Short mmCIF file of C-alpha atoms in Angstrom, two decimals:
data_model
loop_
_atom_site.label_atom_id
_atom_site.label_comp_id
_atom_site.label_asym_id
_atom_site.label_seq_id
_atom_site.Cartn_x
_atom_site.Cartn_y
_atom_site.Cartn_z
CA UNK O 482 -25.46 2.36 30.31
CA UNK O 483 -23.86 4.77 27.72
CA UNK O 484 -20.57 2.48 27.76
CA UNK O 485 -20.32 -1.42 27.18
CA UNK O 486 -18.08 -3.81 29.29
CA UNK O 487 -15.17 -3.29 27.37
CA UNK O 488 -15.42 1.07 28.06
CA UNK O 489 -16.90 1.45 24.27
CA UNK O 490 -18.94 3.60 22.82
CA UNK O 491 -21.76 2.59 20.74
CA UNK O 492 -21.22 2.19 17.22
CA UNK O 493 -24.87 2.26 16.22
CA UNK O 494 -26.14 5.37 18.32
CA UNK O 495 -24.45 8.54 19.50
CA UNK O 496 -23.36 8.09 23.05
CA UNK O 497 -22.46 11.76 24.67
CA UNK O 498 -20.21 11.42 27.65
CA UNK O 499 -19.62 14.73 28.29
CA UNK O 500 -16.22 14.82 26.73
CA UNK O 501 -14.57 18.51 25.39
CA UNK O 502 -13.64 18.78 21.71
CA UNK O 503 -11.70 21.85 20.86
CA UNK O 504 -12.00 21.85 17.05
CA UNK O 505 -8.89 21.55 14.61
CA UNK O 506 -8.16 22.40 11.08
CA UNK O 507 -7.76 18.75 10.86
CA UNK O 508 -11.22 18.30 11.81
CA UNK O 509 -12.17 21.07 9.13
CA UNK O 510 -10.27 19.36 6.65
CA UNK O 511 -12.28 15.93 7.88
CA UNK O 512 -15.84 17.79 7.44
CA UNK O 513 -14.72 19.45 4.00
CA UNK O 514 -13.60 16.40 3.06
CA UNK O 515 -16.69 14.40 4.05
CA UNK O 516 -18.66 17.28 1.73
CA UNK O 517 -16.56 16.72 -1.17
CA UNK O 518 -17.45 13.22 -0.81
CA UNK O 519 -20.47 12.48 0.63
CA UNK O 520 -19.62 9.00 2.47
CA UNK O 521 -15.65 8.38 3.45
CA UNK O 522 -14.20 5.37 5.94
CA UNK O 523 -11.37 5.89 8.21
CA UNK O 524 -8.65 4.85 5.73
CA UNK O 525 -10.14 6.94 2.75
CA UNK O 526 -9.73 10.04 5.19
CA UNK O 527 -5.95 9.13 6.32
CA UNK O 528 -5.12 8.19 2.83
CA UNK O 529 -6.79 11.85 1.70
CA UNK O 530 -5.26 13.29 5.03
CA UNK O 531 -1.97 11.32 5.28
CA UNK O 532 -2.30 10.83 9.24
CA UNK O 533 -0.53 8.10 10.57
CA UNK O 534 -1.97 6.64 13.50
CA UNK O 535 -4.93 4.85 12.26
CA UNK O 536 -5.84 4.29 16.12
CA UNK O 537 -5.72 7.81 17.00
CA UNK O 538 -7.79 9.23 14.10
CA UNK O 539 -10.63 6.30 14.88
CA UNK O 540 -10.84 7.99 17.88
CA UNK O 541 -11.02 11.78 16.95
CA UNK O 542 -13.55 10.37 14.62
CA UNK O 543 -15.26 8.94 17.46
CA UNK O 544 -15.09 12.10 19.05
CA UNK O 545 -16.63 14.48 16.23
CA UNK O 546 -19.51 11.87 15.97
CA UNK O 547 -20.94 11.42 19.66
CA UNK O 548 -20.15 14.22 20.88
CA UNK O 549 -19.57 17.14 18.52
CA UNK O 550 -22.58 16.42 16.36
CA UNK O 551 -21.27 17.45 13.32
CA UNK O 552 -20.07 14.16 11.26
CA UNK O 553 -22.68 10.60 11.08
CA UNK O 554 -22.74 7.33 10.22
CA UNK O 555 -25.34 6.48 7.79
CA UNK O 556 -27.65 3.94 8.90
CA UNK O 557 -27.97 1.81 5.57
CA UNK O 558 -23.79 0.51 6.36
CA UNK O 559 -25.70 -1.42 9.51
CA UNK O 560 -27.64 -3.85 7.96
CA UNK O 561 -25.62 -6.87 7.09
CA UNK O 562 -22.45 -5.48 9.00
CA UNK O 563 -21.55 -8.40 11.55
CA UNK O 564 -17.90 -7.62 12.28
CA UNK O 565 -16.59 -4.30 14.21
CA UNK O 566 -13.02 -4.69 12.12
CA UNK O 567 -14.90 -3.44 9.32
CA UNK O 568 -14.12 -0.17 8.72
CA UNK O 569 -17.37 2.58 9.29
CA UNK O 570 -19.28 4.59 7.13
CA UNK O 571 -19.05 9.06 7.87
CA UNK O 572 -20.50 11.38 6.25
CA UNK O 573 -21.55 15.13 7.14
CA UNK O 574 -24.38 15.84 9.13
CA UNK O 575 -26.52 18.90 8.95
CA UNK O 576 -24.57 20.56 11.80
CA UNK O 577 -21.33 20.13 10.09
CA UNK O 578 -22.67 21.46 6.84
CA UNK O 579 -23.91 24.57 8.67
CA UNK O 580 -21.01 25.24 10.22
CA UNK O 581 -19.02 24.87 7.12
CA UNK O 582 -21.44 27.34 5.81
CA UNK O 583 -20.76 29.78 8.91
CA UNK O 584 -17.24 29.52 7.89
CA UNK O 585 -17.55 29.95 4.08
CA UNK O 586 -15.85 26.61 3.96
CA UNK O 587 -17.97 24.85 1.73
CA UNK O 588 -15.55 23.01 -1.08
CA UNK O 589 -17.02 21.11 -4.42
CA UNK O 590 -18.31 18.74 -4.20
CA UNK O 591 -16.70 15.47 -6.72
CA UNK O 592 -19.44 13.93 -6.32
CA UNK O 593 -23.50 14.36 -6.50
CA UNK O 594 -24.95 11.71 -3.48
CA UNK O 595 -27.72 13.07 -2.64
CA UNK O 596 -27.64 13.94 0.80
CA UNK O 597 -31.15 11.82 1.82
CA UNK O 598 -29.55 8.90 3.96
CA UNK O 599 -31.23 6.08 4.15
CA UNK O 600 -31.90 3.79 6.58
CA UNK O 601 -32.26 0.96 3.83
CA UNK O 602 -28.85 -1.00 2.35
CA UNK O 603 -29.84 -1.13 -1.55
CA UNK O 604 -28.16 -1.36 -4.88
CA UNK O 605 -27.99 2.09 -4.92
CA UNK O 606 -26.50 2.85 -2.31
CA UNK O 607 -23.92 0.07 -3.35
CA UNK O 608 -23.51 2.36 -6.48
CA UNK O 609 -22.66 5.04 -4.79
CA UNK O 610 -19.90 3.73 -2.45
CA UNK O 611 -18.45 2.14 -5.83
CA UNK O 612 -18.81 5.35 -7.52
CA UNK O 613 -17.01 7.49 -4.59
CA UNK O 614 -14.51 4.83 -4.39
CA UNK O 615 -13.65 4.56 -7.90
CA UNK O 616 -13.17 8.42 -7.95
CA UNK O 617 -11.54 8.79 -4.98
CA UNK O 618 -8.68 6.49 -6.48
CA UNK O 619 -8.61 8.68 -9.17
CA UNK O 620 -8.22 12.27 -6.75
CA UNK O 621 -5.35 10.56 -5.01
CA UNK O 622 -3.66 9.18 -7.93
CA UNK O 623 -3.61 13.07 -9.07
CA UNK O 624 -2.63 14.62 -6.16
CA UNK O 625 0.30 12.37 -5.72
CA UNK O 626 1.18 13.27 -9.47
CA UNK O 627 3.37 17.01 -10.25
CA UNK O 628 1.83 19.52 -12.07
CA UNK O 629 -1.80 17.74 -12.07
CA UNK O 630 -5.09 18.86 -10.38
CA UNK O 631 -8.74 17.34 -9.91
CA UNK O 632 -11.14 19.02 -10.79
CA UNK O 633 -13.94 17.88 -9.36
CA UNK O 634 -18.07 18.55 -11.33
CA UNK O 635 -18.78 21.57 -9.33
CA UNK O 636 -16.58 23.01 -10.35
CA UNK O 637 -17.17 21.77 -13.95
CA UNK O 638 -20.83 23.42 -13.61
CA UNK O 639 -20.18 26.61 -12.04
CA UNK O 640 -18.51 27.28 -15.96
CA UNK O 641 -21.41 25.17 -18.27
CA UNK O 642 -23.83 27.14 -19.30
CA UNK O 643 -26.92 28.78 -17.51
CA UNK O 644 -29.50 26.48 -19.06
CA UNK O 645 -27.42 23.89 -17.50
CA UNK O 646 -26.90 24.93 -14.39
CA UNK O 647 -30.21 25.65 -13.71
CA UNK O 648 -31.56 22.31 -15.15
CA UNK O 649 -33.01 19.76 -12.58
CA UNK O 650 -30.12 17.74 -13.52
CA UNK O 651 -27.44 19.52 -14.62
CA UNK O 652 -25.44 16.40 -15.85
CA UNK O 653 -28.41 15.12 -17.52
CA UNK O 654 -27.27 15.33 -20.98
CA UNK O 655 -29.47 14.84 -24.37
CA UNK O 656 -28.19 12.64 -26.64
CA UNK O 657 -29.23 10.86 -30.05
CA UNK O 658 -28.96 7.35 -30.17
CA UNK O 659 -29.14 5.54 -34.06
CA UNK O 660 -29.98 1.94 -35.16
CA UNK O 661 -26.96 0.14 -35.21
CA UNK O 662 -25.78 -3.37 -34.67
CA UNK O 663 -25.08 -2.76 -30.77
CA UNK O 664 -28.41 -1.73 -30.67
CA UNK O 665 -30.14 -4.14 -32.95
CA UNK O 666 -33.62 -3.26 -31.82
CA UNK O 667 -34.04 -0.02 -32.41
CA UNK O 668 -35.51 0.73 -36.01
CA UNK O 669 -35.35 4.79 -35.76
CA UNK O 670 -33.81 7.28 -33.94
CA UNK O 671 -34.34 7.51 -30.32
CA UNK O 672 -33.88 11.08 -28.30
CA UNK O 673 -33.02 10.29 -25.22
CA UNK O 674 -30.61 11.73 -22.21
CA UNK O 675 -27.40 10.21 -20.40
CA UNK O 676 -26.57 10.93 -17.18
CA UNK O 677 -23.12 10.34 -15.85
CA UNK O 678 -22.38 8.73 -12.30
CA UNK O 679 -19.66 11.27 -12.01
CA UNK O 680 -17.83 14.06 -14.05
CA UNK O 681 -14.81 15.25 -13.51
CA UNK O 682 -11.73 16.05 -14.90
CA UNK O 683 -7.74 16.93 -14.67
CA UNK O 684 -5.60 19.77 -15.12
CA UNK O 685 -2.62 19.68 -16.52
CA UNK O 686 0.38 22.45 -16.44
CA UNK O 687 2.60 21.54 -19.08
CA UNK O 688 5.78 24.34 -20.22
CA UNK O 689 3.62 26.36 -17.90
CA UNK O 690 0.55 26.46 -20.03
CA UNK O 691 -3.10 24.52 -18.26
CA UNK O 692 -4.63 22.01 -20.07
CA UNK O 693 -7.27 20.09 -19.30
CA UNK O 694 -8.72 16.53 -20.11
CA UNK O 695 -12.64 15.24 -19.38
CA UNK O 696 -13.99 11.81 -18.28
CA UNK O 697 -17.78 10.61 -18.07
CA UNK O 698 -17.82 8.22 -14.83
CA UNK O 699 -20.08 5.34 -15.44
CA UNK O 700 -19.18 2.06 -12.57
CA UNK O 701 -20.66 -1.06 -13.60
CA UNK O 702 -21.00 -3.72 -10.89
CA UNK O 703 -24.48 -5.86 -11.93
CA UNK O 704 -25.52 -4.30 -15.16
CA UNK O 705 -25.85 -6.36 -18.01
CA UNK O 706 -24.06 -6.04 -21.51
CA UNK O 707 -27.07 -6.52 -23.51
CA UNK O 708 -30.56 -6.64 -22.68
CA UNK O 709 -33.13 -7.27 -25.46
CA UNK O 710 -34.81 -3.75 -25.88
CA UNK O 711 -32.44 -1.13 -25.61
CA UNK O 712 -34.98 1.21 -23.75
CA UNK O 713 -33.83 -0.85 -20.86
CA UNK O 714 -30.03 0.33 -19.46
CA UNK O 715 -27.67 -1.91 -20.18
CA UNK O 716 -23.58 -1.46 -21.30
CA UNK O 717 -24.02 -1.52 -24.70
CA UNK O 718 -26.55 0.67 -24.31
CA UNK O 719 -24.57 3.45 -22.07
CA UNK O 720 -21.57 2.53 -25.07
CA UNK O 721 -23.53 3.85 -28.11
CA UNK O 722 -25.28 6.88 -25.72
CA UNK O 723 -21.82 8.23 -25.11
CA UNK O 724 -20.26 7.66 -28.42
CA UNK O 725 -23.20 9.59 -30.10
CA UNK O 726 -22.30 12.04 -27.62
CA UNK O 727 -18.40 12.51 -28.01
CA UNK O 728 -19.24 12.23 -32.00
CA UNK O 729 -21.66 14.98 -32.10
CA UNK O 730 -19.33 17.08 -29.59
CA UNK O 731 -22.87 17.56 -27.72
CA UNK O 732 -20.95 18.10 -24.58
CA UNK O 733 -19.16 20.95 -25.56
CA UNK O 734 -22.78 23.10 -24.98
CA UNK O 735 -24.57 21.29 -22.43
CA UNK O 736 -21.19 21.33 -20.15
CA UNK O 737 -18.92 23.73 -21.71
CA UNK O 738 -15.43 21.85 -21.86
CA UNK O 739 -13.77 21.16 -24.67
CA UNK O 740 -13.34 17.41 -24.59
CA UNK O 741 -14.76 14.13 -23.21
CA UNK O 742 -13.74 10.61 -23.10
CA UNK O 743 -15.94 7.41 -21.37
CA UNK O 744 -14.29 6.26 -18.22
CA UNK O 745 -16.17 2.75 -17.77
CA UNK O 746 -15.71 1.07 -14.48
CA UNK O 747 -16.84 -2.83 -13.29
CA UNK O 748 -16.07 -4.10 -10.16
CA UNK O 749 -13.00 -6.58 -11.03
CA UNK O 750 -10.93 -3.64 -12.31
CA UNK O 751 -11.33 -1.21 -9.47
CA UNK O 752 -10.57 -4.50 -7.62
CA UNK O 753 -6.71 -4.44 -9.52
CA UNK O 754 -6.53 -0.65 -8.79
CA UNK O 755 -6.48 0.68 -12.26
CA UNK O 756 -7.11 4.58 -13.17
CA UNK O 757 -8.55 6.03 -16.13
#
């Protein structure tokens, strides 16, 4: 049966019942924001689009999923999913992306999470959701502040040097770590790369002039403060790497931005709703 005993469609697989769906501008907004952030829940989309009725909006998302196939529900969320009250996570489907491309309405991305969708819940999946949640809180706060505009990573990279734009990973910035108290086991300079979880900026309009500040976002949930070797990931190593990157101003040559700060967020700070 396509519906359960209460007349509800399955949450776990598309169940078409032949309902006719006429796409609206609001629907296209949903598709554009899903492309921008990769994974979003109904409450997050409502916060973005400022819709009033959660129930009707969730029903519309169900139509976009079941009847049109323009949005998907990533399989990784089903592992450990034991309550119907938990908000579903949505993603733009291949069909949805093709529609945006056909209409020439593909927006710049705020995150660079891979479009490949895994059916397994993993540390990387949880980390991606944390990055998205953090960055979205920052953009929403910016949207609510007069004279400010959020600058997403795609917009930044569009203006980056050609060597960066054509690199395999444009976010991988070269950096040289020097022996220090924070990296006590490092005996000689180490040439490596630092890859932020996200790169973003905020445009400020002050006295009719536009000014910009840029941040590298790092979200930490399980990474230890220190490790026995500087070559293993740790918060101390990341801080040292960003200190070196900022001190050398190498971000100017690599990303073409005039300034950079580190926004290091842990799960506790995220729960308090702190903003950069």
